[in-house]
Amino acid sequence: MKKISSFLEHKRSIAGLFLLAALVSNTYNIQENAGRIKRLTNFESGMQTCFSRVNQTYTAKMLGDTASNYLTQNFQNLTEECFAEGILNVEDSFKAELSQVAKKLSTLASNVHWFHEDILSPGSVRAIANDGESRDIGVRFEKIETTKDDILESSEKYKGEITNSLNNEKTVFYVSATLLVILMFSEYMSNTRRRLSNNIREKEAQAELLDNGGAASVKVGEIIKSVLDQNNLINCSKLFANYHEHQSFDKTIKNKSKFSLEGLITPIGNQTLVGMNETIDKIWNDDSIGVTADNIEDKMLLDLNLENMSSSVVDLLAEKLFSRGIQLDVKIPDNLMVKGRQEELEQTLYHLINYAINSTDEGSGEKNISIFAHRLGDIVAFDLIHSGLGFDEEILKHRVGITSSGKSLDVDLQICQTLLEEIEARFQLDNKLNQNGEIIGGRVKIIFKAGTNASARLVDLKVGSKKDIQAILNQSAV
């Protein structure tokens, strides 16, 4: 059933194009056939009008009303022109379909002409047929009427065929339109389900980001794979699953050979010879296999230049600042150092400034962001003040412990808070007020540990057998 559903989903666009083409084609045919029916109706009405003129002439003749307009040459000429227009109409619009009707019309027009000749000059040469026999006007009128009836019958029959075709095309049109609406509704529901499912996965991904960035979560692979599957990226999903499985296997193997470098590097400079030997024995007898400093580097807080990091992040957001007309003022000393890790600090500054940019859109006045920092003993105070939207009162009360629950922070600020906890920093929120006590912006203060310009580093590491290391240390001690 799932394969059938997937097959139908893939063919939905093709079916939609087919139905749309069918609708366009049927619409054109419906218009064409409706036009034919209208032209046939007009033709039949014209034939009735032309015959009624002949009938009027015949009636006037039978009544002996010689002064009647119906017996004049002009009236009869107009009657003949009426039939001539009927012939032209059939030849222009239905030459192929009503070829027999066109021939009958020519015969009818000829009979009408000789009928008028009989009326105008009875007994004359023009009133005598080609076979030399005199024709009575009653006989000619009867023949005209019979021919007219045959023509109208043929026209009516052809109109019935067109009407049946028109009805069939209307049925196809309504069915195609109904199927297209169902298909569009199905596509809409499918896209809605996919969007809702993507939103659920997005929230799960956001939760993983807030939980230590999601780097160590086993759920990350499941989230990404499910997103690829529900967006019909089957090959990408399989590729990612294979890659994720391979990476997990490699990580498991590597973790078996890791241990902390902190237990290996031991200060021995001020120890006695006996103490140094005991320290060497302790290190040498350690059963750990392999050594790596990856986990130590991940946890160590480095000395980072806050001004350089801020400038780098501002460059990334320069286009966004310019496009929104925001004035940015940065005042950070050149050599101001803080404790942290480069990736966490960059991400923190990026999300913080991005939040400030979005908040300025809510204000009606000037858009500006001010950033400044200074050192206070062992800490560095970093302040960002922005115009526009401030913080909700419930959020501020919750953060200082006045209320037990409050509204959630903006996603950018939630990410900042999580990243700052990783580098042992903290941040505070406050509103910027004008002289009337109205909120005109927000303020974010971050407290970092102060760093130094020269970081402590490993300058020497002795490598060799136990005997060699003891000999080197003994020589150093002497």
Short mmCIF file of C-alpha atoms in Angstrom, two decimals:
data_model
loop_
_atom_site.label_atom_id
_atom_site.label_comp_id
_atom_site.label_asym_id
_atom_site.label_seq_id
_atom_site.Cartn_x
_atom_site.Cartn_y
_atom_site.Cartn_z
CA MET A 1 0.00 0.00 0.00
CA LYS A 2 2.88 2.33 0.84
CA LYS A 3 4.49 1.65 -2.56
CA ILE A 4 1.19 2.40 -4.33
CA SER A 5 0.83 5.64 -2.36
CA SER A 6 4.42 6.61 -3.19
CA PHE A 7 3.86 5.79 -6.88
CA LEU A 8 0.69 7.89 -7.01
CA GLU A 9 2.43 10.76 -5.25
CA HIS A 10 5.24 10.74 -7.81
CA LYS A 11 2.76 10.64 -10.73
CA ARG A 12 0.52 13.33 -9.26
CA SER A 13 2.16 16.18 -11.13
CA ILE A 14 1.95 14.30 -14.46
CA ALA A 15 -1.72 13.50 -13.84
CA GLY A 16 -2.35 17.15 -12.97
CA LEU A 17 -0.76 18.34 -16.22
CA PHE A 18 -2.78 15.76 -18.19
CA LEU A 19 -6.04 16.85 -16.58
CA LEU A 20 -5.20 20.51 -17.13
CA ALA A 21 -4.49 19.83 -20.81
CA ALA A 22 -7.78 17.91 -21.05
CA LEU A 23 -9.63 20.86 -19.52
CA VAL A 24 -8.08 23.32 -21.96
CA SER A 25 -8.82 21.06 -24.94
CA ASN A 26 -12.41 20.42 -23.85
CA THR A 27 -12.99 24.10 -23.21
CA TYR A 28 -11.86 24.88 -26.75
CA ASN A 29 -14.05 22.13 -28.25
CA ILE A 30 -17.05 23.23 -26.20
CA GLN A 31 -16.65 26.78 -27.46
CA GLU A 32 -16.29 25.56 -31.06
CA ASN A 33 -19.35 23.30 -30.93
CA ALA A 34 -21.42 25.93 -29.17
CA GLY A 35 -20.49 28.33 -31.98
CA ARG A 36 -21.49 25.75 -34.62
CA ILE A 37 -24.87 25.22 -32.97
CA LYS A 38 -25.43 28.96 -32.84
CA ARG A 39 -24.54 29.37 -36.54
CA LEU A 40 -26.83 26.47 -37.50
CA THR A 41 -29.67 27.99 -35.49
CA ASN A 42 -29.16 31.31 -37.26
CA PHE A 43 -29.06 29.51 -40.62
CA GLU A 44 -32.34 27.70 -39.91
CA SER A 45 -33.94 30.93 -38.79
CA GLY A 46 -32.73 32.60 -42.00
CA MET A 47 -34.17 29.81 -44.13
CA GLN A 48 -37.53 30.20 -42.40
CA THR A 49 -37.41 33.95 -43.04
CA CYS A 50 -36.53 33.49 -46.73
CA PHE A 51 -39.30 30.92 -47.21
CA SER A 52 -41.81 33.17 -45.43
CA ARG A 53 -41.06 35.84 -48.07
CA VAL A 54 -41.74 33.30 -50.83
CA ASN A 55 -44.94 32.32 -49.03
CA GLN A 56 -46.02 35.97 -48.84
CA THR A 57 -45.47 36.38 -52.59
CA TYR A 58 -47.40 33.18 -53.32
CA THR A 59 -50.30 34.23 -51.05
CA ALA A 60 -50.54 37.67 -52.70
CA LYS A 61 -50.59 36.03 -56.13
CA MET A 62 -53.30 33.58 -55.14
CA LEU A 63 -55.41 36.41 -53.69
CA GLY A 64 -54.99 38.41 -56.91
CA ASP A 65 -53.66 41.46 -55.04
CA THR A 66 -51.71 42.92 -57.94
CA ALA A 67 -50.92 46.11 -56.00
CA SER A 68 -49.21 44.21 -53.18
CA ASN A 69 -45.54 44.96 -52.42
CA TYR A 70 -44.94 41.21 -52.26
CA LEU A 71 -45.41 41.00 -56.03
CA THR A 72 -42.91 43.73 -56.89
CA GLN A 73 -39.58 43.05 -58.58
CA ASN A 74 -37.63 44.65 -55.72
CA PHE A 75 -39.23 42.44 -53.03
CA GLN A 76 -38.57 39.30 -55.05
CA ASN A 77 -34.93 40.28 -55.70
CA LEU A 78 -34.40 40.68 -51.95
CA THR A 79 -35.91 37.23 -51.42
CA GLU A 80 -33.45 35.69 -53.86
CA GLU A 81 -30.58 37.52 -52.15
CA CYS A 82 -31.76 36.01 -48.87
CA PHE A 83 -31.31 32.49 -50.25
CA ALA A 84 -27.95 33.47 -51.75
CA GLU A 85 -26.74 34.53 -48.28
CA GLY A 86 -27.84 31.14 -46.95
CA ILE A 87 -25.73 29.41 -49.60
CA LEU A 88 -22.66 31.53 -48.68
CA ASN A 89 -23.20 30.84 -44.98
CA VAL A 90 -23.22 27.06 -45.52
CA GLU A 91 -20.17 27.13 -47.81
CA ASP A 92 -18.17 29.26 -45.37
CA SER A 93 -19.02 27.40 -42.16
CA PHE A 94 -20.14 23.88 -43.09
CA LYS A 95 -18.79 23.18 -46.57
CA ALA A 96 -17.47 19.72 -45.66
CA GLU A 97 -20.18 18.71 -43.18
CA LEU A 98 -23.22 19.96 -45.18
CA SER A 99 -22.13 19.49 -48.79
CA GLN A 100 -25.49 17.92 -49.71
CA VAL A 101 -27.31 20.78 -48.05
CA ALA A 102 -25.30 23.25 -50.15
CA LYS A 103 -26.42 21.47 -53.35
CA LYS A 104 -30.04 21.48 -52.21
CA LEU A 105 -29.75 25.18 -51.41
CA SER A 106 -28.54 25.89 -54.95
CA THR A 107 -31.52 23.96 -56.33
CA LEU A 108 -33.85 25.81 -53.96
CA ALA A 109 -32.49 29.20 -55.04
CA SER A 110 -32.97 28.23 -58.70
CA ASN A 111 -36.57 27.14 -58.06
CA VAL A 112 -37.29 30.40 -56.23
CA HIS A 113 -35.93 32.36 -59.18
CA TRP A 114 -38.18 30.54 -61.69
CA PHE A 115 -41.07 30.85 -59.26
CA HIS A 116 -40.67 34.63 -59.36
CA GLU A 117 -40.47 34.51 -63.17
CA ASP A 118 -43.80 32.66 -63.23
CA ILE A 119 -45.30 35.29 -60.94
CA LEU A 120 -44.06 38.26 -62.94
CA SER A 121 -44.69 36.93 -66.50
CA PRO A 122 -47.10 33.99 -66.48
CA GLY A 123 -47.22 32.11 -69.78
CA SER A 124 -44.01 33.72 -71.06
CA VAL A 125 -41.03 31.83 -72.36
CA ARG A 126 -39.26 32.29 -69.00
CA ALA A 127 -42.17 30.59 -67.27
CA ILE A 128 -41.77 27.44 -69.37
CA ALA A 129 -39.48 24.70 -68.21
CA ASN A 130 -36.61 23.36 -70.24
CA ASP A 131 -38.75 20.41 -71.31
CA GLY A 132 -41.20 22.83 -72.91
CA GLU A 133 -43.98 22.20 -70.43
CA SER A 134 -45.71 25.08 -68.71
CA ARG A 135 -45.26 25.10 -64.89
CA ASP A 136 -48.02 26.05 -62.50
CA ILE A 137 -46.91 28.36 -59.64
CA GLY A 138 -48.60 26.06 -57.15
CA VAL A 139 -46.42 23.16 -58.25
CA ARG A 140 -43.30 25.31 -58.04
CA PHE A 141 -44.24 26.54 -54.56
CA GLU A 142 -44.80 22.96 -53.42
CA LYS A 143 -41.39 21.96 -54.72
CA ILE A 144 -39.76 24.93 -52.95
CA GLU A 145 -41.45 24.00 -49.69
CA THR A 146 -40.36 20.36 -49.95
CA THR A 147 -36.75 21.33 -50.67
CA LYS A 148 -36.79 23.76 -47.76
CA ASP A 149 -38.05 21.02 -45.42
CA ASP A 150 -35.29 18.64 -46.58
CA ILE A 151 -32.66 21.31 -45.93
CA LEU A 152 -33.95 22.09 -42.45
CA GLU A 153 -34.19 18.38 -41.63
CA SER A 154 -30.55 17.81 -42.63
CA SER A 155 -29.49 20.87 -40.66
CA GLU A 156 -31.42 19.70 -37.61
CA LYS A 157 -29.86 16.24 -37.84
CA TYR A 158 -26.35 17.69 -37.98
CA LYS A 159 -27.14 20.03 -35.10
CA GLY A 160 -28.27 17.01 -33.06
CA GLU A 161 -24.92 15.31 -33.67
CA ILE A 162 -23.07 18.43 -32.55
CA THR A 163 -25.30 18.71 -29.48
CA ASN A 164 -24.50 15.11 -28.48
CA SER A 165 -20.80 15.78 -28.94
CA LEU A 166 -21.14 18.97 -26.89
CA ASN A 167 -22.86 17.09 -24.07
CA ASN A 168 -20.11 14.45 -24.05
CA GLU A 169 -17.43 17.13 -23.95
CA LYS A 170 -19.20 18.86 -21.08
CA THR A 171 -19.28 15.55 -19.19
CA VAL A 172 -15.54 15.08 -19.77
CA PHE A 173 -14.97 18.68 -18.70
CA TYR A 174 -16.85 18.26 -15.42
CA VAL A 175 -15.13 14.94 -14.67
CA SER A 176 -11.69 16.40 -15.45
CA ALA A 177 -12.41 19.49 -13.37
CA THR A 178 -13.57 17.34 -10.44
CA LEU A 179 -10.51 15.09 -10.66
CA LEU A 180 -8.23 18.12 -10.91
CA VAL A 181 -9.81 19.66 -7.79
CA ILE A 182 -9.40 16.34 -5.95
CA LEU A 183 -5.80 16.13 -7.14
CA MET A 184 -5.07 19.70 -6.04
CA PHE A 185 -6.69 19.05 -2.66
CA SER A 186 -4.64 15.86 -2.31
CA GLU A 187 -1.47 17.80 -3.18
CA TYR A 188 -2.39 20.49 -0.66
CA MET A 189 -3.02 17.91 2.08
CA SER A 190 0.23 16.14 1.24
CA ASN A 191 2.18 19.40 1.40
CA THR A 192 0.40 20.31 4.64
CA ARG A 193 1.28 16.96 6.22
CA ARG A 194 4.87 17.32 5.04
CA ARG A 195 5.06 20.87 6.39
CA LEU A 196 3.63 19.85 9.76
CA SER A 197 5.99 16.89 9.93
CA ASN A 198 8.91 19.15 9.02
CA ASN A 199 7.84 21.59 11.75
CA ILE A 200 7.83 18.74 14.29
CA ARG A 201 11.32 17.69 13.21
CA GLU A 202 12.41 21.34 13.30
CA LYS A 203 11.25 21.63 16.91
CA GLU A 204 13.07 18.41 17.77
CA ALA A 205 16.20 19.78 16.11
CA GLN A 206 15.82 23.05 18.03
CA ALA A 207 15.54 21.11 21.29
CA GLU A 208 18.71 19.19 20.42
CA LEU A 209 20.52 22.46 19.62
CA LEU A 210 19.54 23.89 22.98
CA ASP A 211 20.74 20.66 24.63
CA ASN A 212 24.52 21.17 24.25
CA GLY A 213 24.22 21.93 20.56
CA GLY A 214 23.10 18.39 19.71
CA ALA A 215 26.68 17.31 19.00
CA ALA A 216 26.57 14.33 21.35
CA SER A 217 22.94 13.33 20.86
CA VAL A 218 22.11 9.95 19.31
CA LYS A 219 18.78 11.39 18.18
CA VAL A 220 20.40 13.73 15.62
CA GLY A 221 20.81 10.96 13.05
CA GLU A 222 17.20 9.84 13.46
CA ILE A 223 15.91 13.41 13.00
CA ILE A 224 17.92 14.04 9.83
CA LYS A 225 17.05 10.64 8.33
CA SER A 226 13.32 11.09 9.00
CA VAL A 227 13.39 14.57 7.41
CA LEU A 228 15.08 13.20 4.30
CA ASP A 229 12.58 10.33 4.09
CA GLN A 230 9.47 12.47 4.47
CA ASN A 231 10.75 14.82 1.75
CA ASN A 232 11.23 11.85 -0.62
CA LEU A 233 15.03 12.17 -0.66
CA ILE A 234 15.42 8.39 -0.45
CA ASN A 235 18.96 8.10 -1.82
CA CYS A 236 20.15 10.97 0.37
CA SER A 237 18.57 9.23 3.37
CA LYS A 238 20.36 5.94 2.60
CA LEU A 239 23.64 7.76 2.04
CA PHE A 240 23.34 9.62 5.34
CA ALA A 241 22.38 6.42 7.20
CA ASN A 242 25.50 4.66 5.90
CA TYR A 243 27.68 7.65 6.71
CA HIS A 244 26.18 8.07 10.19
CA GLU A 245 26.66 4.37 10.95
CA HIS A 246 30.28 4.54 9.79
CA GLN A 247 30.96 7.67 11.86
CA SER A 248 29.37 6.11 14.95
CA PHE A 249 31.54 3.02 14.53
CA ASP A 250 34.72 5.10 14.17
CA LYS A 251 33.78 7.18 17.20
CA THR A 252 33.24 4.05 19.30
CA ILE A 253 36.66 2.69 18.35
CA LYS A 254 38.37 6.00 19.10
CA ASN A 255 36.68 6.40 22.47
CA LYS A 256 38.14 3.08 23.59
CA SER A 257 41.69 4.44 23.24
CA LYS A 258 41.16 7.85 24.85
CA PHE A 259 42.14 8.95 28.29
CA SER A 260 42.79 12.32 29.88
CA LEU A 261 46.10 14.01 29.22
CA GLU A 262 45.74 15.79 32.56
CA GLY A 263 46.64 12.56 34.38
CA LEU A 264 49.71 12.08 32.20
CA ILE A 265 51.34 15.51 32.52
CA THR A 266 52.53 15.78 36.11
CA PRO A 267 54.70 18.64 37.49
CA ILE A 268 57.95 17.20 38.89
CA GLY A 269 60.25 20.19 38.84
CA ASN A 270 60.50 20.63 42.65
CA GLN A 271 60.42 16.92 43.58
CA THR A 272 63.30 14.90 45.04
CA LEU A 273 64.96 12.12 43.08
CA VAL A 274 62.91 9.49 44.94
CA GLY A 275 59.69 11.44 44.27
CA MET A 276 60.50 11.76 40.58
CA ASN A 277 61.08 8.01 40.31
CA GLU A 278 57.75 7.31 42.02
CA THR A 279 55.99 9.67 39.64
CA ILE A 280 57.58 8.00 36.62
CA ASP A 281 56.58 4.56 37.91
CA LYS A 282 52.99 5.74 38.39
CA ILE A 283 52.80 7.07 34.83
CA TRP A 284 54.56 4.07 33.32
CA ASN A 285 52.29 1.53 35.03
CA ASP A 286 49.10 3.18 33.76
CA ASP A 287 47.08 0.56 31.80
CA SER A 288 45.47 3.08 29.44
CA ILE A 289 46.10 2.45 25.75
CA GLY A 290 46.81 5.38 23.47
CA VAL A 291 46.67 9.09 24.22
CA THR A 292 44.82 12.01 22.70
CA ALA A 293 44.28 15.59 23.73
CA ASP A 294 41.05 16.06 21.76
CA ASN A 295 38.77 15.91 24.78
CA ILE A 296 41.04 18.24 26.75
CA GLU A 297 41.12 20.78 23.94
CA ASP A 298 37.34 20.63 23.72
CA LYS A 299 36.98 21.46 27.41
CA MET A 300 39.81 23.97 27.86
CA LEU A 301 38.90 27.66 27.89
CA LEU A 302 41.25 29.63 25.69
CA ASP A 303 42.20 33.27 25.74
CA LEU A 304 40.32 34.95 22.89
CA ASN A 305 40.43 38.51 21.57
CA LEU A 306 36.88 39.82 22.01
CA GLU A 307 37.35 42.72 19.60
CA ASN A 308 38.58 40.47 16.78
CA MET A 309 35.77 37.99 17.33
CA SER A 310 33.15 40.76 17.34
CA SER A 311 34.53 42.30 14.13
CA SER A 312 34.43 38.92 12.41
CA VAL A 313 30.77 38.37 13.35
CA VAL A 314 29.80 41.93 12.35
CA ASP A 315 31.34 41.30 8.91
CA LEU A 316 29.09 38.25 8.51
CA LEU A 317 26.00 40.31 9.32
CA ALA A 318 27.06 43.50 7.51
CA GLU A 319 24.73 42.96 4.55
CA LYS A 320 21.74 42.35 6.81
CA LEU A 321 22.55 45.45 8.87
CA PHE A 322 22.88 47.59 5.73
CA SER A 323 19.71 46.28 4.05
CA ARG A 324 17.62 47.09 7.13
CA GLY A 325 19.14 50.52 7.68
CA ILE A 326 20.56 49.76 11.14
CA GLN A 327 23.31 51.93 12.62
CA LEU A 328 25.88 49.84 14.53
CA ASP A 329 28.30 51.30 17.08
CA VAL A 330 31.03 48.98 18.44
CA LYS A 331 33.39 50.13 21.20
CA ILE A 332 35.62 47.27 22.38
CA PRO A 333 39.32 47.73 23.36
CA ASP A 334 41.77 46.16 20.92
CA ASN A 335 43.50 43.80 23.35
CA LEU A 336 40.54 42.85 25.53
CA MET A 337 40.81 39.10 26.14
CA VAL A 338 38.13 36.76 27.49
CA LYS A 339 38.04 33.09 28.43
CA GLY A 340 36.13 30.86 26.04
CA ARG A 341 36.25 28.70 22.94
CA GLN A 342 36.27 30.19 19.48
CA GLU A 343 33.28 28.33 18.03
CA GLU A 344 31.03 28.91 21.05
CA LEU A 345 31.97 32.60 21.28
CA GLU A 346 31.42 33.20 17.55
CA GLN A 347 28.03 31.50 17.65
CA THR A 348 27.04 33.45 20.76
CA LEU A 349 27.92 36.82 19.22
CA TYR A 350 26.24 35.87 15.92
CA HIS A 351 22.91 34.88 17.49
CA LEU A 352 23.02 37.84 19.89
CA ILE A 353 23.51 40.44 17.15
CA ASN A 354 21.01 38.63 14.91
CA TYR A 355 18.43 38.86 17.71
CA ALA A 356 19.14 42.57 18.09
CA ILE A 357 18.71 43.12 14.33
CA ASN A 358 15.33 41.39 14.34
CA SER A 359 14.23 43.33 17.42
CA THR A 360 14.90 46.72 15.80
CA ASP A 361 12.23 45.96 13.16
CA GLU A 362 9.54 46.25 15.85
CA GLY A 363 10.33 49.87 16.64
CA SER A 364 9.05 52.98 14.91
CA GLY A 365 12.05 55.26 15.46
CA GLU A 366 15.70 55.05 14.50
CA LYS A 367 17.29 51.62 14.27
CA ASN A 368 20.54 51.40 16.19
CA ILE A 369 22.64 48.82 18.02
CA SER A 370 25.43 49.70 20.46
CA ILE A 371 28.08 47.22 21.61
CA PHE A 372 30.74 48.00 24.20
CA ALA A 373 32.87 46.05 26.66
CA HIS A 374 35.39 46.72 29.43
CA ARG A 375 37.39 44.78 31.97
CA LEU A 376 36.57 44.84 35.68
CA GLY A 377 39.22 42.92 37.57
CA ASP A 378 38.92 39.22 36.73
CA ILE A 379 35.81 39.64 34.59
CA VAL A 380 34.86 41.33 31.33
CA ALA A 381 31.46 43.04 31.04
CA PHE A 382 30.01 42.93 27.52
CA ASP A 383 26.90 45.06 26.81
CA LEU A 384 24.61 45.12 23.77
CA ILE A 385 21.85 47.76 23.64
CA HIS A 386 19.35 47.85 20.79
CA SER A 387 16.32 49.94 19.87
CA GLY A 388 12.90 48.52 19.08
CA LEU A 389 11.32 45.60 20.90
CA GLY A 390 12.24 45.11 24.56
CA PHE A 391 11.74 42.10 26.83
CA ASP A 392 8.42 40.92 28.18
CA GLU A 393 7.92 41.69 31.87
CA GLU A 394 7.14 38.04 32.63
CA ILE A 395 10.48 36.95 31.17
CA LEU A 396 12.40 39.44 33.33
CA LYS A 397 10.49 38.44 36.48
CA HIS A 398 11.07 34.76 35.82
CA ARG A 399 14.82 35.24 35.35
CA VAL A 400 15.20 36.99 38.71
CA GLY A 401 13.03 34.39 40.46
CA ILE A 402 9.95 36.53 41.12
CA THR A 403 7.66 34.18 39.18
CA SER A 404 7.94 30.41 38.83
CA SER A 405 7.09 30.33 35.13
CA GLY A 406 7.20 32.77 32.26
CA LYS A 407 7.27 33.14 28.52
CA SER A 408 10.06 31.50 26.54
CA LEU A 409 13.05 33.47 25.34
CA ASP A 410 13.63 34.09 21.67
CA VAL A 411 15.37 31.15 19.96
CA ASP A 412 18.53 33.19 19.33
CA LEU A 413 18.75 34.07 23.03
CA GLN A 414 18.10 30.48 24.08
CA ILE A 415 21.01 29.37 21.92
CA CYS A 416 23.17 32.15 23.40
CA GLN A 417 22.32 31.05 26.93
CA THR A 418 23.23 27.43 26.19
CA LEU A 419 26.53 28.37 24.52
CA LEU A 420 27.49 30.76 27.31
CA GLU A 421 27.00 28.03 29.89
CA GLU A 422 29.52 25.96 27.94
CA ILE A 423 32.22 28.62 28.36
CA GLU A 424 31.29 29.45 31.98
CA ALA A 425 29.80 32.84 31.17
CA ARG A 426 26.40 34.23 32.08
CA PHE A 427 24.11 36.90 30.74
CA GLN A 428 21.47 39.28 32.05
CA LEU A 429 18.48 40.92 30.38
CA ASP A 430 16.97 44.35 30.90
CA ASN A 431 14.87 46.93 29.08
CA LYS A 432 15.97 50.32 27.80
CA LEU A 433 13.59 53.09 28.96
CA ASN A 434 13.12 56.70 27.90
CA GLN A 435 12.45 59.67 30.20
CA ASN A 436 8.75 58.79 30.37
CA GLY A 437 9.48 55.24 31.48
CA GLU A 438 8.46 53.76 28.12
CA ILE A 439 10.32 50.77 26.71
CA ILE A 440 12.33 51.83 23.65
CA GLY A 441 14.69 48.87 23.38
CA GLY A 442 16.49 46.07 25.15
CA ARG A 443 19.82 45.43 26.82
CA VAL A 444 21.83 42.21 27.09
CA LYS A 445 24.83 42.04 29.44
CA ILE A 446 27.27 39.13 29.31
CA ILE A 447 29.85 38.47 32.02
CA PHE A 448 32.97 36.65 30.76
CA LYS A 449 36.01 35.48 32.65
CA ALA A 450 38.90 37.77 31.79
CA GLY A 451 41.68 36.26 29.71
CA THR A 452 45.36 37.06 29.33
CA ASN A 453 47.43 37.95 26.29
CA ALA A 454 49.84 35.04 26.85
CA SER A 455 48.30 31.64 27.53
CA ALA A 456 50.13 28.88 29.39
CA ARG A 457 51.35 26.18 27.04
CA LEU A 458 53.20 22.87 27.09
CA VAL A 459 56.89 23.57 26.36
CA ASP A 460 58.50 20.16 26.81
CA LEU A 461 57.37 16.54 26.76
CA LYS A 462 59.83 13.72 27.39
CA VAL A 463 59.33 10.61 25.28
CA GLY A 464 61.22 7.33 25.66
CA SER A 465 61.58 4.17 27.69
CA LYS A 466 61.34 4.21 31.46
CA LYS A 467 65.12 3.88 31.81
CA ASP A 468 65.81 6.72 29.37
CA ILE A 469 63.36 9.09 31.09
CA GLN A 470 64.91 8.34 34.51
CA ALA A 471 68.37 9.04 33.13
CA ILE A 472 67.29 12.37 31.62
CA LEU A 473 65.61 13.50 34.84
CA ASN A 474 68.59 12.43 36.96
CA GLN A 475 70.89 14.50 34.76
CA SER A 476 68.56 17.49 35.07
CA ALA A 477 68.47 17.16 38.84
CA VAL A 478 72.31 17.09 39.04
#
